[in-house]
């Protein structure tokens, strides 16, 4: 696989672990890192060896502490809009990957880091994780999707409070409001993320992909349109060998062997 300067990428038994790796800057996202992420996720979308993706942060204290303030400080109006669009494109690529993406949040997930976690399908956080959107303290607003995805995840009222007060959320609070799916001790984080990954890998892959797609697309639609989309994806399942295998195995009281076909 391609070598990256700011990312570590390792695939083992179907799980690709992507580590954002600029620990001296608490993994802050500069445009070079975002470019590498775009390149990587375009490759992973077509990579048959990658059944699931886990994203985490390098070093001890951060998942991602935000977009790189050193780089942003110098941007003009057009450059800053392009920077926002670049991050949005990368995060949309993550959200729309055919594979499920789990964020293993090991520390600070602030600004663009919280936005990165929210673009993932599932968030598992260590008890050391801290979430927040500190942008308005810097005279900016979240620009990698935070104003949209935070409201989708926790509701408009809580999103406005988190963004406008810049209050940091400890993991218990993030869990309470539904921003994270699970919280675990730091030494159990990767193990828990991989266990969930393996559970998902054991299911019918095309069905998992179609379920993710229906949930994502449905969010942008009316209920009626979303239900119609769901029915179409449901129908597509019946073109797969795995649907036949899954139902046959259930009725025979045996364990299904899925082939992803
Ligand atoms: C650049 C960063 C950074 C960032 C940390 N660093 N966050 N550099 N951009 N977002 C750097 C620090 O400057 C420091 O560099 C080194 O990482 C270690 O950080 P410390 O501050 O010494 O660590 P600590 O005291 O433990 O504090 C951790 C922290 C703090 C609370 C996370 O670093 C912090 O508040 N960071 C900024 C968080 C933030 O505002 N994020 C949102 C950014 S705006 P040196 O060289 O001094 O060692 C954003 C917008 C997204 O994300 C949308 C864009 C379109």
mmCIF file of C-alpha atoms and ligand atoms in Angstrom:
data_model
loop_
_atom_site.group_PDB
_atom_site.id
_atom_site.type_symbol
_atom_site.label_atom_id
_atom_site.label_comp_id
_atom_site.label_asym_id
_atom_site.label_seq_id
_atom_site.Cartn_x
_atom_site.Cartn_y
_atom_site.Cartn_z
ATOM 1 C CA UNK A 1 0.000 0.000 0.000
ATOM 2 C CA UNK A 2 1.055 3.639 -0.572
ATOM 3 C CA UNK A 3 3.303 5.234 2.089
ATOM 4 C CA UNK A 4 1.861 8.229 3.907
ATOM 5 C CA UNK A 5 3.640 10.947 5.880
ATOM 6 C CA UNK A 6 0.882 11.686 8.389
ATOM 7 C CA UNK A 7 -1.074 8.434 8.432
ATOM 8 C CA UNK A 8 -0.302 4.907 9.547
ATOM 9 C CA UNK A 9 -2.309 2.271 7.735
ATOM 10 C CA UNK A 10 -2.400 -1.381 8.692
ATOM 11 C CA UNK A 11 -4.718 -4.098 7.382
ATOM 12 C CA UNK A 12 -5.067 -7.353 9.299
ATOM 13 C CA UNK A 13 -7.799 -9.954 8.898
ATOM 14 C CA UNK A 14 -10.109 -7.577 7.085
ATOM 15 C CA UNK A 15 -9.728 -4.683 9.533
ATOM 16 C CA UNK A 16 -7.861 -1.609 8.289
ATOM 17 C CA UNK A 17 -6.676 0.596 11.148
ATOM 18 C CA UNK A 18 -5.972 4.182 10.053
ATOM 19 C CA UNK A 19 -3.987 6.206 12.590
ATOM 20 C CA UNK A 20 -3.851 9.982 12.154
ATOM 21 C CA UNK A 21 -0.237 10.414 13.117
ATOM 22 C CA UNK A 22 1.057 13.922 13.888
ATOM 23 C CA UNK A 23 1.353 13.448 17.652
ATOM 24 C CA UNK A 24 3.544 16.547 18.174
ATOM 25 C CA UNK A 25 0.566 18.667 17.041
ATOM 26 C CA UNK A 26 -1.974 16.377 18.725
ATOM 27 C CA UNK A 27 -2.805 15.010 15.251
ATOM 28 C CA UNK A 28 -4.113 18.382 14.051
ATOM 29 C CA UNK A 29 -5.467 18.134 10.518
ATOM 30 C CA UNK A 30 -3.480 20.220 8.038
ATOM 31 C CA UNK A 31 -4.228 20.168 4.326
ATOM 32 C CA UNK A 32 -1.399 17.697 3.644
ATOM 33 C CA UNK A 33 -3.015 15.212 6.053
ATOM 34 C CA UNK A 34 -6.463 15.798 4.557
ATOM 35 C CA UNK A 35 -5.025 15.206 1.051
ATOM 36 C CA UNK A 36 -3.501 11.933 2.232
ATOM 37 C CA UNK A 37 -6.802 10.908 3.842
ATOM 38 C CA UNK A 38 -8.704 11.622 0.611
ATOM 39 C CA UNK A 39 -6.233 9.535 -1.350
ATOM 40 C CA UNK A 40 -6.394 6.700 1.183
ATOM 41 C CA UNK A 41 -10.186 6.552 1.488
ATOM 42 C CA UNK A 42 -10.584 6.548 -2.312
ATOM 43 C CA UNK A 43 -8.314 3.475 -2.334
ATOM 44 C CA UNK A 44 -10.043 1.785 0.626
ATOM 45 C CA UNK A 45 -13.473 2.203 -1.019
ATOM 46 C CA UNK A 46 -12.314 -0.279 -3.661
ATOM 47 C CA UNK A 47 -10.058 -2.437 -1.475
ATOM 48 C CA UNK A 48 -11.475 -5.937 -1.166
ATOM 49 C CA UNK A 49 -9.093 -6.771 1.696
ATOM 50 C CA UNK A 50 -10.683 -4.019 3.823
ATOM 51 C CA UNK A 51 -13.925 -5.261 5.315
ATOM 52 C CA UNK A 52 -14.086 -2.568 7.976
ATOM 53 C CA UNK A 53 -12.134 0.573 8.911
ATOM 54 C CA UNK A 54 -11.103 1.815 12.362
ATOM 55 C CA UNK A 55 -9.825 5.395 12.680
ATOM 56 C CA UNK A 56 -7.783 6.421 15.722
ATOM 57 C CA UNK A 57 -5.172 8.976 16.782
ATOM 58 C CA UNK A 58 -1.417 8.522 17.204
ATOM 59 C CA UNK A 59 0.308 9.228 20.532
ATOM 60 C CA UNK A 60 -1.067 9.208 24.041
ATOM 61 C CA UNK A 61 -3.412 12.142 24.420
ATOM 62 C CA UNK A 62 -5.333 12.954 21.258
ATOM 63 C CA UNK A 63 -7.640 11.482 18.688
ATOM 64 C CA UNK A 64 -7.463 14.724 16.676
ATOM 65 C CA UNK A 65 -7.260 18.137 18.405
ATOM 66 C CA UNK A 66 -8.819 19.920 15.443
ATOM 67 C CA UNK A 67 -7.870 21.482 12.168
ATOM 68 C CA UNK A 68 -4.322 22.855 12.191
ATOM 69 C CA UNK A 69 -4.534 26.352 13.651
ATOM 70 C CA UNK A 70 -0.981 27.207 12.485
ATOM 71 C CA UNK A 71 -2.037 26.610 8.883
ATOM 72 C CA UNK A 72 -5.524 28.162 9.204
ATOM 73 C CA UNK A 73 -4.180 31.387 10.696
ATOM 74 C CA UNK A 74 -2.705 32.410 7.321
ATOM 75 C CA UNK A 75 -5.699 31.619 5.108
ATOM 76 C CA UNK A 76 -7.616 34.233 3.135
ATOM 77 C CA UNK A 77 -11.349 34.039 2.388
ATOM 78 C CA UNK A 78 -11.074 31.838 -0.703
ATOM 79 C CA UNK A 79 -8.400 29.583 0.810
ATOM 80 C CA UNK A 80 -10.412 29.086 3.990
ATOM 81 C CA UNK A 81 -13.530 28.157 2.025
ATOM 82 C CA UNK A 82 -11.427 25.673 0.031
ATOM 83 C CA UNK A 83 -9.968 24.282 3.271
ATOM 84 C CA UNK A 84 -13.472 23.767 4.631
ATOM 85 C CA UNK A 85 -14.543 22.111 1.382
ATOM 86 C CA UNK A 86 -11.481 19.839 1.408
ATOM 87 C CA UNK A 87 -12.236 18.582 4.923
ATOM 88 C CA UNK A 88 -15.920 18.198 4.088
ATOM 89 C CA UNK A 89 -15.039 16.138 0.997
ATOM 90 C CA UNK A 90 -12.734 13.871 3.023
ATOM 91 C CA UNK A 91 -15.323 13.368 5.758
ATOM 92 C CA UNK A 92 -18.098 12.729 3.222
ATOM 93 C CA UNK A 93 -15.819 10.138 1.585
ATOM 94 C CA UNK A 94 -15.544 8.448 4.998
ATOM 95 C CA UNK A 95 -19.295 8.640 5.609
ATOM 96 C CA UNK A 96 -19.990 7.178 2.165
ATOM 97 C CA UNK A 97 -17.409 4.389 2.230
ATOM 98 C CA UNK A 98 -19.083 1.070 1.478
ATOM 99 C CA UNK A 99 -17.436 -0.342 4.614
ATOM 100 C CA UNK A 100 -18.497 0.518 8.162
ATOM 101 C CA UNK A 101 -16.072 2.950 9.815
ATOM 102 C CA UNK A 102 -15.525 2.921 13.578
ATOM 103 C CA UNK A 103 -13.875 5.869 15.341
ATOM 104 C CA UNK A 104 -11.747 4.649 18.255
ATOM 105 C CA UNK A 105 -11.523 7.949 20.115
ATOM 106 C CA UNK A 106 -8.469 7.759 22.369
ATOM 107 C CA UNK A 107 -8.212 11.355 23.621
ATOM 108 C CA UNK A 108 -9.047 14.924 22.563
ATOM 109 C CA UNK A 109 -11.621 15.009 19.758
ATOM 110 C CA UNK A 110 -11.934 18.748 19.325
ATOM 111 C CA UNK A 111 -13.142 20.875 16.423
ATOM 112 C CA UNK A 112 -12.229 19.000 13.253
ATOM 113 C CA UNK A 113 -11.442 15.969 15.429
ATOM 114 C CA UNK A 114 -14.987 15.826 16.785
ATOM 115 C CA UNK A 115 -16.198 16.366 13.220
ATOM 116 C CA UNK A 116 -14.028 13.471 12.012
ATOM 117 C CA UNK A 117 -15.454 11.181 14.698
ATOM 118 C CA UNK A 118 -18.974 12.223 13.727
ATOM 119 C CA UNK A 119 -18.371 11.356 10.063
ATOM 120 C CA UNK A 120 -17.627 7.778 11.165
ATOM 121 C CA UNK A 121 -20.506 5.323 11.455
ATOM 122 C CA UNK A 122 -19.859 4.322 15.083
ATOM 123 C CA UNK A 123 -17.882 6.008 17.875
ATOM 124 C CA UNK A 124 -16.206 4.081 20.684
ATOM 125 C CA UNK A 125 -14.429 6.313 23.177
ATOM 126 C CA UNK A 126 -11.890 5.717 25.904
ATOM 127 C CA UNK A 127 -12.550 7.223 29.331
ATOM 128 C CA UNK A 128 -9.759 9.724 28.455
ATOM 129 C CA UNK A 129 -11.655 11.108 25.467
ATOM 130 C CA UNK A 130 -12.824 14.722 25.476
ATOM 131 C CA UNK A 131 -15.233 16.062 22.869
ATOM 132 C CA UNK A 132 -15.870 19.660 21.906
ATOM 133 C CA UNK A 133 -16.262 22.255 19.192
ATOM 134 C CA UNK A 134 -14.042 25.158 20.331
ATOM 135 C CA UNK A 135 -14.214 27.056 17.017
ATOM 136 C CA UNK A 136 -16.119 30.137 18.187
ATOM 137 C CA UNK A 137 -13.310 30.761 20.694
ATOM 138 C CA UNK A 138 -11.083 31.215 17.637
ATOM 139 C CA UNK A 139 -13.515 33.485 15.802
ATOM 140 C CA UNK A 140 -14.618 30.764 13.376
ATOM 141 C CA UNK A 141 -17.352 28.152 13.169
ATOM 142 C CA UNK A 142 -17.100 24.394 12.685
ATOM 143 C CA UNK A 143 -16.355 23.937 8.992
ATOM 144 C CA UNK A 144 -15.814 20.219 8.476
ATOM 145 C CA UNK A 145 -19.509 19.350 8.870
ATOM 146 C CA UNK A 146 -19.912 20.021 12.600
ATOM 147 C CA UNK A 147 -22.876 22.389 12.364
ATOM 148 C CA UNK A 148 -24.737 19.704 10.432
ATOM 149 C CA UNK A 149 -23.638 16.328 11.831
ATOM 150 C CA UNK A 150 -23.636 17.385 15.507
ATOM 151 C CA UNK A 151 -27.256 18.521 15.182
ATOM 152 C CA UNK A 152 -28.115 15.229 13.439
ATOM 153 C CA UNK A 153 -26.530 13.207 16.240
ATOM 154 C CA UNK A 154 -27.556 15.059 19.401
ATOM 155 C CA UNK A 155 -30.353 17.390 18.255
ATOM 156 C CA UNK A 156 -30.345 21.096 17.395
ATOM 157 C CA UNK A 157 -30.590 22.403 20.966
ATOM 158 C CA UNK A 158 -27.609 20.461 22.288
ATOM 159 C CA UNK A 159 -25.592 21.171 19.124
ATOM 160 C CA UNK A 160 -26.141 24.916 19.547
ATOM 161 C CA UNK A 161 -25.137 24.723 23.216
ATOM 162 C CA UNK A 162 -21.964 22.705 22.532
ATOM 163 C CA UNK A 163 -20.887 24.923 19.617
ATOM 164 C CA UNK A 164 -21.802 28.303 21.114
ATOM 165 C CA UNK A 165 -20.501 27.718 24.662
ATOM 166 C CA UNK A 166 -17.470 25.635 23.505
ATOM 167 C CA UNK A 167 -17.994 23.536 26.632
ATOM 168 C CA UNK A 168 -15.864 20.382 26.517
ATOM 169 C CA UNK A 169 -17.682 17.112 27.077
ATOM 170 C CA UNK A 170 -16.207 14.327 29.093
ATOM 171 C CA UNK A 171 -16.927 10.896 27.770
ATOM 172 C CA UNK A 172 -19.771 10.139 30.199
ATOM 173 C CA UNK A 173 -21.643 13.210 28.973
ATOM 174 C CA UNK A 174 -20.870 12.397 25.319
ATOM 175 C CA UNK A 175 -22.280 8.911 25.931
ATOM 176 C CA UNK A 176 -25.349 10.255 27.749
ATOM 177 C CA UNK A 177 -26.362 12.485 24.837
ATOM 178 C CA UNK A 178 -25.693 9.851 22.178
ATOM 179 C CA UNK A 179 -22.538 11.340 20.719
ATOM 180 C CA UNK A 180 -20.648 8.108 21.412
ATOM 181 C CA UNK A 181 -21.908 4.538 21.176
ATOM 182 C CA UNK A 182 -19.748 3.069 23.923
ATOM 183 C CA UNK A 183 -17.130 4.098 26.502
ATOM 184 C CA UNK A 184 -14.340 1.828 27.686
ATOM 185 C CA UNK A 185 -11.069 1.964 29.597
ATOM 186 C CA UNK A 186 -8.125 3.213 27.478
ATOM 187 C CA UNK A 187 -6.394 -0.186 27.428
ATOM 188 C CA UNK A 188 -9.605 -1.803 26.137
ATOM 189 C CA UNK A 189 -10.281 0.676 23.335
ATOM 190 C CA UNK A 190 -8.734 -1.066 20.329
ATOM 191 C CA UNK A 191 -9.786 -4.482 21.587
ATOM 192 C CA UNK A 192 -13.418 -3.298 21.882
ATOM 193 C CA UNK A 193 -13.341 -1.603 18.472
ATOM 194 C CA UNK A 194 -11.890 -4.746 16.886
ATOM 195 C CA UNK A 195 -14.435 -6.989 18.604
ATOM 196 C CA UNK A 196 -17.242 -4.847 17.204
ATOM 197 C CA UNK A 197 -15.507 -4.854 13.800
ATOM 198 C CA UNK A 198 -15.309 -8.659 13.839
ATOM 199 C CA UNK A 199 -18.960 -8.957 14.784
ATOM 200 C CA UNK A 200 -19.935 -6.763 11.818
ATOM 201 C CA UNK A 201 -17.549 -8.680 9.513
ATOM 202 C CA UNK A 202 -19.317 -11.918 10.478
ATOM 203 C CA UNK A 203 -22.627 -10.624 9.058
ATOM 204 C CA UNK A 204 -23.731 -10.588 5.401
ATOM 205 C CA UNK A 205 -21.459 -7.900 3.873
ATOM 206 C CA UNK A 206 -23.774 -6.680 1.118
ATOM 207 C CA UNK A 207 -26.665 -6.424 3.581
ATOM 208 C CA UNK A 208 -24.474 -4.382 5.977
ATOM 209 C CA UNK A 209 -23.466 -2.107 3.093
ATOM 210 C CA UNK A 210 -27.081 -1.656 1.923
ATOM 211 C CA UNK A 211 -28.262 -0.932 5.480
ATOM 212 C CA UNK A 212 -25.585 1.772 5.920
ATOM 213 C CA UNK A 213 -26.517 3.230 2.537
ATOM 214 C CA UNK A 214 -30.249 3.304 3.362
ATOM 215 C CA UNK A 215 -29.635 5.003 6.735
ATOM 216 C CA UNK A 216 -27.325 7.601 5.150
ATOM 217 C CA UNK A 217 -29.500 8.381 2.135
ATOM 218 C CA UNK A 218 -32.678 8.395 4.203
ATOM 219 C CA UNK A 219 -31.325 11.252 6.325
ATOM 220 C CA UNK A 220 -31.454 13.586 3.314
ATOM 221 C CA UNK A 221 -34.969 12.528 2.288
ATOM 222 C CA UNK A 222 -38.576 12.779 3.397
ATOM 223 C CA UNK A 223 -39.838 9.733 5.325
ATOM 224 C CA UNK A 224 -41.812 8.573 2.281
ATOM 225 C CA UNK A 225 -38.780 8.815 -0.030
ATOM 226 C CA UNK A 226 -36.574 7.138 2.593
ATOM 227 C CA UNK A 227 -39.023 4.264 2.958
ATOM 228 C CA UNK A 228 -39.110 3.796 -0.830
ATOM 229 C CA UNK A 229 -35.286 3.766 -0.862
ATOM 230 C CA UNK A 230 -35.259 1.218 1.964
ATOM 231 C CA UNK A 231 -37.670 -1.057 0.063
ATOM 232 C CA UNK A 232 -35.381 -0.919 -3.011
ATOM 233 C CA UNK A 233 -32.301 -1.852 -0.956
ATOM 234 C CA UNK A 234 -34.326 -4.579 0.773
ATOM 235 C CA UNK A 235 -35.185 -5.964 -2.664
ATOM 236 C CA UNK A 236 -31.527 -5.892 -3.760
ATOM 237 C CA UNK A 237 -30.668 -8.214 -0.836
ATOM 238 C CA UNK A 238 -32.740 -10.879 -2.578
ATOM 239 C CA UNK A 239 -30.287 -10.860 -5.496
ATOM 240 C CA UNK A 240 -27.532 -12.106 -3.146
ATOM 241 C CA UNK A 241 -26.384 -15.600 -2.315
ATOM 242 C CA UNK A 242 -25.993 -14.424 1.296
ATOM 243 C CA UNK A 243 -29.762 -13.802 1.647
ATOM 244 C CA UNK A 244 -30.396 -17.371 0.546
ATOM 245 C CA UNK A 245 -27.662 -18.683 2.846
ATOM 246 C CA UNK A 246 -28.799 -16.585 5.828
ATOM 247 C CA UNK A 247 -32.423 -17.680 5.668
ATOM 248 C CA UNK A 248 -31.607 -21.312 4.870
ATOM 249 C CA UNK A 249 -29.159 -21.504 7.795
ATOM 250 C CA UNK A 250 -31.732 -19.937 10.134
ATOM 251 C CA UNK A 251 -34.401 -22.439 9.156
ATOM 252 C CA UNK A 252 -31.943 -25.339 9.418
ATOM 253 C CA UNK A 253 -30.765 -24.018 12.798
ATOM 254 C CA UNK A 254 -27.147 -23.851 11.544
ATOM 255 C CA UNK A 255 -24.587 -21.042 11.373
ATOM 256 C CA UNK A 256 -24.598 -19.162 8.044
ATOM 257 C CA UNK A 257 -21.436 -19.036 5.956
ATOM 258 C CA UNK A 258 -21.526 -15.730 4.113
ATOM 259 C CA UNK A 259 -19.492 -15.224 0.957
ATOM 260 C CA UNK A 260 -20.203 -11.548 0.302
ATOM 261 C CA UNK A 261 -21.933 -12.469 -2.939
HETATM 262 C C1 LIG B 1 -2.281 23.179 15.661
HETATM 263 C C2 LIG B 1 -2.188 22.238 17.735
HETATM 264 C C3 LIG B 1 -3.595 22.062 17.755
HETATM 265 C C4 LIG B 1 -4.336 22.481 16.597
HETATM 266 C C5 LIG B 1 -2.792 21.298 19.616
HETATM 267 N N1 LIG B 1 -1.735 21.766 18.893
HETATM 268 N N2 LIG B 1 -3.932 21.488 18.932
HETATM 269 N N3 LIG B 1 -1.567 22.797 16.685
HETATM 270 N N4 LIG B 1 -3.645 23.042 15.587
HETATM 271 N N5 LIG B 1 -5.662 22.323 16.515
HETATM 272 C C6 LIG B 1 -0.332 21.782 19.293
HETATM 273 C C7 LIG B 1 -0.057 22.813 20.378
HETATM 274 O O1 LIG B 1 0.047 24.092 19.800
HETATM 275 C C8 LIG B 1 1.248 22.305 20.938
HETATM 276 O O2 LIG B 1 2.289 22.670 20.050
HETATM 277 C C9 LIG B 1 1.080 20.790 20.861
HETATM 278 O O3 LIG B 1 0.031 20.543 19.907
HETATM 279 C C10 LIG B 1 0.646 20.204 22.187
HETATM 280 O O4 LIG B 1 -0.480 20.895 22.636
HETATM 281 P P1 LIG B 1 -0.609 21.558 24.100
HETATM 282 O O5 LIG B 1 -1.558 22.673 23.979
HETATM 283 O O6 LIG B 1 0.758 21.845 24.654
HETATM 284 O O7 LIG B 1 -1.246 20.347 24.909
HETATM 285 P P2 LIG B 1 -2.185 20.423 26.184
HETATM 286 O O8 LIG B 1 -1.712 21.463 27.154
HETATM 287 O O9 LIG B 1 -2.303 19.010 26.663
HETATM 288 O O10 LIG B 1 -3.608 20.919 25.634
HETATM 289 C C11 LIG B 1 -4.334 20.108 24.777
HETATM 290 C C12 LIG B 1 -5.472 20.925 24.108
HETATM 291 C C13 LIG B 1 -4.890 22.185 23.445
HETATM 292 C C14 LIG B 1 -6.520 21.292 25.164
HETATM 293 C C15 LIG B 1 -6.127 19.978 23.079
HETATM 294 O O11 LIG B 1 -3.784 21.798 22.629
HETATM 295 C C16 LIG B 1 -5.866 22.909 22.582
HETATM 296 O O12 LIG B 1 -6.754 23.622 23.064
HETATM 297 N N6 LIG B 1 -5.718 22.787 21.235
HETATM 298 C C17 LIG B 1 -6.539 23.501 20.298
HETATM 299 C C18 LIG B 1 -7.902 22.851 20.198
HETATM 300 C C19 LIG B 1 -8.793 23.582 19.207
HETATM 301 O O13 LIG B 1 -9.077 24.781 19.356
HETATM 302 N N7 LIG B 1 -9.274 22.870 18.180
HETATM 303 C C20 LIG B 1 -10.172 23.394 17.189
HETATM 304 C C21 LIG B 1 -9.401 23.976 16.048
HETATM 305 S S1 LIG B 1 -10.435 24.767 14.884
HETATM 306 P P3 LIG B 1 3.704 23.240 20.622
HETATM 307 O O14 LIG B 1 4.433 23.597 19.368
HETATM 308 O O15 LIG B 1 3.357 24.392 21.495
HETATM 309 O O16 LIG B 1 4.271 22.068 21.361
HETATM 310 C C22 LIG B 1 -11.039 23.504 13.949
HETATM 311 C C23 LIG B 1 -11.860 23.939 12.771
HETATM 312 C C24 LIG B 1 -12.346 22.798 11.934
HETATM 313 O O17 LIG B 1 -10.823 22.363 14.195
HETATM 314 C C25 LIG B 1 -12.987 23.275 10.653
HETATM 315 C C26 LIG B 1 -12.049 23.880 9.682
HETATM 316 C C27 LIG B 1 -12.678 24.246 8.370
#
